[in-house]
JSON list of C-alpha atoms and ligand atoms in Angstrom, two decimals:
[
{"chain": "A", "resi": 1, "resn": "UNK", "atom": "CA", "xyz": [-0.01, 0.00, 0.00]},
{"chain": "A", "resi": 2, "resn": "UNK", "atom": "CA", "xyz": [1.36, 3.40, -1.00]},
{"chain": "A", "resi": 3, "resn": "UNK", "atom": "CA", "xyz": [1.00, 6.78, 0.59]},
{"chain": "A", "resi": 4, "resn": "UNK", "atom": "CA", "xyz": [-2.47, 7.76, 1.77]},
{"chain": "A", "resi": 5, "resn": "UNK", "atom": "CA", "xyz": [-3.99, 10.64, -0.24]},
{"chain": "A", "resi": 6, "resn": "UNK", "atom": "CA", "xyz": [-6.90, 12.84, 0.74]},
{"chain": "A", "resi": 7, "resn": "UNK", "atom": "CA", "xyz": [-9.51, 14.20, -1.62]},
{"chain": "A", "resi": 8, "resn": "UNK", "atom": "CA", "xyz": [-12.73, 16.19, -1.26]},
{"chain": "A", "resi": 9, "resn": "UNK", "atom": "CA", "xyz": [-16.12, 15.00, -2.45]},
{"chain": "A", "resi": 10, "resn": "UNK", "atom": "CA", "xyz": [-18.99, 17.39, -3.25]},
{"chain": "A", "resi": 11, "resn": "UNK", "atom": "CA", "xyz": [-22.52, 16.06, -3.03]},
{"chain": "A", "resi": 12, "resn": "UNK", "atom": "CA", "xyz": [-26.00, 17.17, -2.02]},
{"chain": "A", "resi": 13, "resn": "UNK", "atom": "CA", "xyz": [-26.98, 17.29, 1.64]},
{"chain": "A", "resi": 14, "resn": "UNK", "atom": "CA", "xyz": [-29.76, 14.81, 1.01]},
{"chain": "A", "resi": 15, "resn": "UNK", "atom": "CA", "xyz": [-27.40, 12.29, -0.62]},
{"chain": "A", "resi": 16, "resn": "UNK", "atom": "CA", "xyz": [-24.91, 12.67, 2.22]},
{"chain": "A", "resi": 17, "resn": "UNK", "atom": "CA", "xyz": [-27.65, 12.15, 4.83]},
{"chain": "A", "resi": 18, "resn": "UNK", "atom": "CA", "xyz": [-28.80, 8.98, 3.11]},
{"chain": "A", "resi": 19, "resn": "UNK", "atom": "CA", "xyz": [-25.21, 7.78, 2.86]},
{"chain": "A", "resi": 20, "resn": "UNK", "atom": "CA", "xyz": [-24.59, 8.45, 6.55]},
{"chain": "A", "resi": 21, "resn": "UNK", "atom": "CA", "xyz": [-27.74, 6.52, 7.51]},
{"chain": "A", "resi": 22, "resn": "UNK", "atom": "CA", "xyz": [-26.68, 3.60, 5.32]},
{"chain": "A", "resi": 23, "resn": "UNK", "atom": "CA", "xyz": [-23.13, 3.36, 6.64]},
{"chain": "A", "resi": 24, "resn": "UNK", "atom": "CA", "xyz": [-24.30, 3.72, 10.24]},
{"chain": "A", "resi": 25, "resn": "UNK", "atom": "CA", "xyz": [-26.65, 0.77, 9.76]},
{"chain": "A", "resi": 26, "resn": "UNK", "atom": "CA", "xyz": [-23.65, -1.16, 8.40]},
{"chain": "A", "resi": 27, "resn": "UNK", "atom": "CA", "xyz": [-21.51, -0.30, 11.44]},
{"chain": "A", "resi": 28, "resn": "UNK", "atom": "CA", "xyz": [-18.91, 1.76, 9.60]},
{"chain": "A", "resi": 29, "resn": "UNK", "atom": "CA", "xyz": [-16.91, 3.94, 11.98]},
{"chain": "A", "resi": 30, "resn": "UNK", "atom": "CA", "xyz": [-16.05, 6.51, 9.30]},
{"chain": "A", "resi": 31, "resn": "UNK", "atom": "CA", "xyz": [-17.14, 7.73, 5.89]},
{"chain": "A", "resi": 32, "resn": "UNK", "atom": "CA", "xyz": [-13.62, 7.12, 4.63]},
{"chain": "A", "resi": 33, "resn": "UNK", "atom": "CA", "xyz": [-13.75, 3.38, 5.35]},
{"chain": "A", "resi": 34, "resn": "UNK", "atom": "CA", "xyz": [-17.21, 3.14, 3.74]},
{"chain": "A", "resi": 35, "resn": "UNK", "atom": "CA", "xyz": [-16.00, 4.97, 0.63]},
{"chain": "A", "resi": 36, "resn": "UNK", "atom": "CA", "xyz": [-12.85, 2.80, 0.45]},
{"chain": "A", "resi": 37, "resn": "UNK", "atom": "CA", "xyz": [-15.08, -0.30, 0.45]},
{"chain": "A", "resi": 38, "resn": "UNK", "atom": "CA", "xyz": [-17.32, 1.11, -2.28]},
{"chain": "A", "resi": 39, "resn": "UNK", "atom": "CA", "xyz": [-14.26, 1.81, -4.42]},
{"chain": "A", "resi": 40, "resn": "UNK", "atom": "CA", "xyz": [-12.88, -1.69, -3.81]},
{"chain": "A", "resi": 41, "resn": "UNK", "atom": "CA", "xyz": [-16.25, -3.21, -4.75]},
{"chain": "A", "resi": 42, "resn": "UNK", "atom": "CA", "xyz": [-16.24, -1.27, -8.03]},
{"chain": "A", "resi": 43, "resn": "UNK", "atom": "CA", "xyz": [-12.66, -2.35, -8.77]},
{"chain": "A", "resi": 44, "resn": "UNK", "atom": "CA", "xyz": [-13.44, -6.03, -8.07]},
{"chain": "A", "resi": 45, "resn": "UNK", "atom": "CA", "xyz": [-16.49, -5.73, -10.34]},
{"chain": "A", "resi": 46, "resn": "UNK", "atom": "CA", "xyz": [-14.22, -4.32, -13.04]},
{"chain": "A", "resi": 47, "resn": "UNK", "atom": "CA", "xyz": [-11.66, -7.15, -12.61]},
{"chain": "A", "resi": 48, "resn": "UNK", "atom": "CA", "xyz": [-14.43, -9.71, -13.14]},
{"chain": "A", "resi": 49, "resn": "UNK", "atom": "CA", "xyz": [-15.69, -7.84, -16.22]},
{"chain": "A", "resi": 50, "resn": "UNK", "atom": "CA", "xyz": [-12.25, -8.00, -17.85]},
{"chain": "A", "resi": 51, "resn": "UNK", "atom": "CA", "xyz": [-12.70, -11.73, -18.45]},
{"chain": "A", "resi": 52, "resn": "UNK", "atom": "CA", "xyz": [-9.07, -12.77, -18.54]},
{"chain": "A", "resi": 53, "resn": "UNK", "atom": "CA", "xyz": [-7.91, -11.24, -15.22]},
{"chain": "A", "resi": 54, "resn": "UNK", "atom": "CA", "xyz": [-6.97, -13.75, -12.52]},
{"chain": "A", "resi": 55, "resn": "UNK", "atom": "CA", "xyz": [-9.81, -13.69, -10.05]},
{"chain": "A", "resi": 56, "resn": "UNK", "atom": "CA", "xyz": [-10.71, -15.60, -6.91]},
{"chain": "A", "resi": 57, "resn": "UNK", "atom": "CA", "xyz": [-14.06, -16.45, -5.44]},
{"chain": "A", "resi": 58, "resn": "UNK", "atom": "CA", "xyz": [-16.26, -19.14, -3.99]},
{"chain": "A", "resi": 59, "resn": "UNK", "atom": "CA", "xyz": [-19.11, -21.15, -5.42]},
{"chain": "A", "resi": 60, "resn": "UNK", "atom": "CA", "xyz": [-21.68, -22.50, -2.98]},
{"chain": "A", "resi": 61, "resn": "UNK", "atom": "CA", "xyz": [-24.03, -25.28, -4.01]},
{"chain": "A", "resi": 62, "resn": "UNK", "atom": "CA", "xyz": [-27.03, -26.75, -2.19]},
{"chain": "A", "resi": 63, "resn": "UNK", "atom": "CA", "xyz": [-28.52, -29.97, -3.48]},
{"chain": "A", "resi": 64, "resn": "UNK", "atom": "CA", "xyz": [-30.33, -33.09, -2.44]},
{"chain": "A", "resi": 65, "resn": "UNK", "atom": "CA", "xyz": [-27.85, -35.96, -2.68]},
{"chain": "A", "resi": 66, "resn": "UNK", "atom": "CA", "xyz": [-30.64, -38.49, -3.36]},
{"chain": "A", "resi": 67, "resn": "UNK", "atom": "CA", "xyz": [-31.29, -36.89, -6.77]},
{"chain": "A", "resi": 68, "resn": "UNK", "atom": "CA", "xyz": [-30.44, -39.50, -9.35]},
{"chain": "A", "resi": 69, "resn": "UNK", "atom": "CA", "xyz": [-27.08, -39.07, -11.12]},
{"chain": "A", "resi": 70, "resn": "UNK", "atom": "CA", "xyz": [-26.58, -35.62, -9.58]},
{"chain": "A", "resi": 71, "resn": "UNK", "atom": "CA", "xyz": [-23.50, -36.41, -7.47]},
{"chain": "A", "resi": 72, "resn": "UNK", "atom": "CA", "xyz": [-21.66, -38.03, -10.37]},
{"chain": "A", "resi": 73, "resn": "UNK", "atom": "CA", "xyz": [-22.60, -35.15, -12.69]},
{"chain": "A", "resi": 74, "resn": "UNK", "atom": "CA", "xyz": [-21.34, -32.51, -10.24]},
{"chain": "A", "resi": 75, "resn": "UNK", "atom": "CA", "xyz": [-18.13, -34.47, -9.66]},
{"chain": "A", "resi": 76, "resn": "UNK", "atom": "CA", "xyz": [-17.62, -34.91, -13.38]},
{"chain": "A", "resi": 77, "resn": "UNK", "atom": "CA", "xyz": [-17.98, -31.14, -14.03]},
{"chain": "A", "resi": 78, "resn": "UNK", "atom": "CA", "xyz": [-15.56, -30.37, -11.20]},
{"chain": "A", "resi": 79, "resn": "UNK", "atom": "CA", "xyz": [-12.98, -32.73, -12.75]},
{"chain": "A", "resi": 80, "resn": "UNK", "atom": "CA", "xyz": [-13.05, -30.57, -15.91]},
{"chain": "A", "resi": 81, "resn": "UNK", "atom": "CA", "xyz": [-11.75, -27.61, -13.84]},
{"chain": "A", "resi": 82, "resn": "UNK", "atom": "CA", "xyz": [-8.90, -29.01, -11.75]},
{"chain": "A", "resi": 83, "resn": "UNK", "atom": "CA", "xyz": [-6.81, -25.88, -12.45]},
{"chain": "A", "resi": 84, "resn": "UNK", "atom": "CA", "xyz": [-9.57, -23.55, -11.23]},
{"chain": "A", "resi": 85, "resn": "UNK", "atom": "CA", "xyz": [-11.06, -25.41, -8.23]},
{"chain": "A", "resi": 86, "resn": "UNK", "atom": "CA", "xyz": [-8.43, -25.10, -5.52]},
{"chain": "A", "resi": 87, "resn": "UNK", "atom": "CA", "xyz": [-10.45, -26.44, -2.59]},
{"chain": "A", "resi": 88, "resn": "UNK", "atom": "CA", "xyz": [-13.82, -27.97, -1.87]},
{"chain": "A", "resi": 89, "resn": "UNK", "atom": "CA", "xyz": [-15.75, -28.66, 1.30]},
{"chain": "A", "resi": 90, "resn": "UNK", "atom": "CA", "xyz": [-18.84, -30.85, 1.58]},
{"chain": "A", "resi": 91, "resn": "UNK", "atom": "CA", "xyz": [-21.20, -30.38, 4.49]},
{"chain": "A", "resi": 92, "resn": "UNK", "atom": "CA", "xyz": [-24.11, -32.78, 5.13]},
{"chain": "A", "resi": 93, "resn": "UNK", "atom": "CA", "xyz": [-26.89, -30.38, 6.17]},
{"chain": "A", "resi": 94, "resn": "UNK", "atom": "CA", "xyz": [-29.49, -32.98, 7.07]},
{"chain": "A", "resi": 95, "resn": "UNK", "atom": "CA", "xyz": [-30.59, -36.45, 5.93]},
{"chain": "A", "resi": 96, "resn": "UNK", "atom": "CA", "xyz": [-31.12, -35.21, 2.36]},
{"chain": "A", "resi": 97, "resn": "UNK", "atom": "CA", "xyz": [-29.40, -31.90, 1.62]},
{"chain": "A", "resi": 98, "resn": "UNK", "atom": "CA", "xyz": [-25.75, -31.09, 1.14]},
{"chain": "A", "resi": 99, "resn": "UNK", "atom": "CA", "xyz": [-23.85, -27.81, 1.02]},
{"chain": "A", "resi": 100, "resn": "UNK", "atom": "CA", "xyz": [-20.71, -27.76, -1.08]},
{"chain": "A", "resi": 101, "resn": "UNK", "atom": "CA", "xyz": [-18.36, -24.78, -1.07]},
{"chain": "A", "resi": 102, "resn": "UNK", "atom": "CA", "xyz": [-15.68, -24.50, -3.76]},
{"chain": "A", "resi": 103, "resn": "UNK", "atom": "CA", "xyz": [-12.82, -22.03, -3.64]},
{"chain": "A", "resi": 104, "resn": "UNK", "atom": "CA", "xyz": [-11.97, -21.03, -7.20]},
{"chain": "A", "resi": 105, "resn": "UNK", "atom": "CA", "xyz": [-9.12, -19.12, -8.82]},
{"chain": "A", "resi": 106, "resn": "UNK", "atom": "CA", "xyz": [-8.41, -18.32, -12.46]},
{"chain": "A", "resi": 107, "resn": "UNK", "atom": "CA", "xyz": [-9.64, -16.22, -15.39]},
{"chain": "A", "resi": 108, "resn": "UNK", "atom": "CA", "xyz": [-13.06, -14.68, -14.64]},
{"chain": "A", "resi": 109, "resn": "UNK", "atom": "CA", "xyz": [-14.64, -16.19, -17.74]},
{"chain": "A", "resi": 110, "resn": "UNK", "atom": "CA", "xyz": [-13.56, -19.70, -16.74]},
{"chain": "A", "resi": 111, "resn": "UNK", "atom": "CA", "xyz": [-14.86, -19.26, -13.19]},
{"chain": "A", "resi": 112, "resn": "UNK", "atom": "CA", "xyz": [-18.24, -18.03, -14.49]},
{"chain": "A", "resi": 113, "resn": "UNK", "atom": "CA", "xyz": [-18.31, -21.01, -16.84]},
{"chain": "A", "resi": 114, "resn": "UNK", "atom": "CA", "xyz": [-17.82, -23.59, -14.07]},
{"chain": "A", "resi": 115, "resn": "UNK", "atom": "CA", "xyz": [-20.33, -21.79, -11.88]},
{"chain": "A", "resi": 116, "resn": "UNK", "atom": "CA", "xyz": [-22.92, -21.75, -14.70]},
{"chain": "A", "resi": 117, "resn": "UNK", "atom": "CA", "xyz": [-22.39, -25.44, -15.48]},
{"chain": "A", "resi": 118, "resn": "UNK", "atom": "CA", "xyz": [-22.84, -26.45, -11.85]},
{"chain": "A", "resi": 119, "resn": "UNK", "atom": "CA", "xyz": [-25.85, -24.17, -11.30]},
{"chain": "A", "resi": 120, "resn": "UNK", "atom": "CA", "xyz": [-27.69, -25.39, -14.37]},
{"chain": "A", "resi": 121, "resn": "UNK", "atom": "CA", "xyz": [-27.27, -29.05, -13.44]},
{"chain": "A", "resi": 122, "resn": "UNK", "atom": "CA", "xyz": [-30.73, -30.52, -12.84]},
{"chain": "A", "resi": 123, "resn": "UNK", "atom": "CA", "xyz": [-31.33, -31.05, -9.13]},
{"chain": "A", "resi": 124, "resn": "UNK", "atom": "CA", "xyz": [-29.16, -28.22, -7.82]},
{"chain": "A", "resi": 125, "resn": "UNK", "atom": "CA", "xyz": [-31.41, -26.31, -5.45]},
{"chain": "A", "resi": 126, "resn": "UNK", "atom": "CA", "xyz": [-29.26, -23.18, -5.15]},
{"chain": "A", "resi": 127, "resn": "UNK", "atom": "CA", "xyz": [-25.88, -22.08, -6.46]},
{"chain": "A", "resi": 128, "resn": "UNK", "atom": "CA", "xyz": [-24.09, -18.80, -5.95]},
{"chain": "A", "resi": 129, "resn": "UNK", "atom": "CA", "xyz": [-20.82, -17.45, -7.27]},
{"chain": "A", "resi": 130, "resn": "UNK", "atom": "CA", "xyz": [-19.26, -14.97, -4.89]},
{"chain": "A", "resi": 131, "resn": "UNK", "atom": "CA", "xyz": [-16.78, -12.78, -6.75]},
{"chain": "A", "resi": 132, "resn": "UNK", "atom": "CA", "xyz": [-13.77, -11.66, -4.76]},
{"chain": "A", "resi": 133, "resn": "UNK", "atom": "CA", "xyz": [-10.25, -10.57, -5.51]},
{"chain": "A", "resi": 134, "resn": "UNK", "atom": "CA", "xyz": [-6.65, -11.73, -5.24]},
{"chain": "A", "resi": 135, "resn": "UNK", "atom": "CA", "xyz": [-6.06, -8.42, -3.44]},
{"chain": "A", "resi": 136, "resn": "UNK", "atom": "CA", "xyz": [-2.94, -7.82, -5.54]},
{"chain": "A", "resi": 137, "resn": "UNK", "atom": "CA", "xyz": [-4.10, -4.48, -6.94]},
{"chain": "A", "resi": 138, "resn": "UNK", "atom": "CA", "xyz": [-6.61, -3.52, -4.26]},
{"chain": "A", "resi": 139, "resn": "UNK", "atom": "CA", "xyz": [-5.31, -2.61, -0.83]},
{"chain": "B", "resi": 201, "resn": "NI", "atom": "NI1", "xyz": [-23.76, -34.60, 1.94]}
]
């Protein structure tokens, strides 16, 4: 992280009041920290839009393991992405449902592809790709 710079922001009183209410409800201790997080969020969004940037994230999947062929299909898809899936955790939620969390790293387009293939598999109840960052450019 380089030197900290200060800059002024002009905005309407109404917008500032709404912003202050929002960040208070989210437990921010200062406007600066809230604004830093908004900027980071925009930069992460941009990294994922680039397509070929190296990104990291998680994919969570919830499914009923009794669904016919589902487990083997999900495993087969995951074996097509051994470079991108760097970790996986399987949690048995109850007698029927499972939660699987995959940590993924690689080009954004490839990570979206694996997420889409898993989500669209018949029998998957819910799937979510959480887009994060390597943190290399964002501090
Ligand atoms: Ni299970």
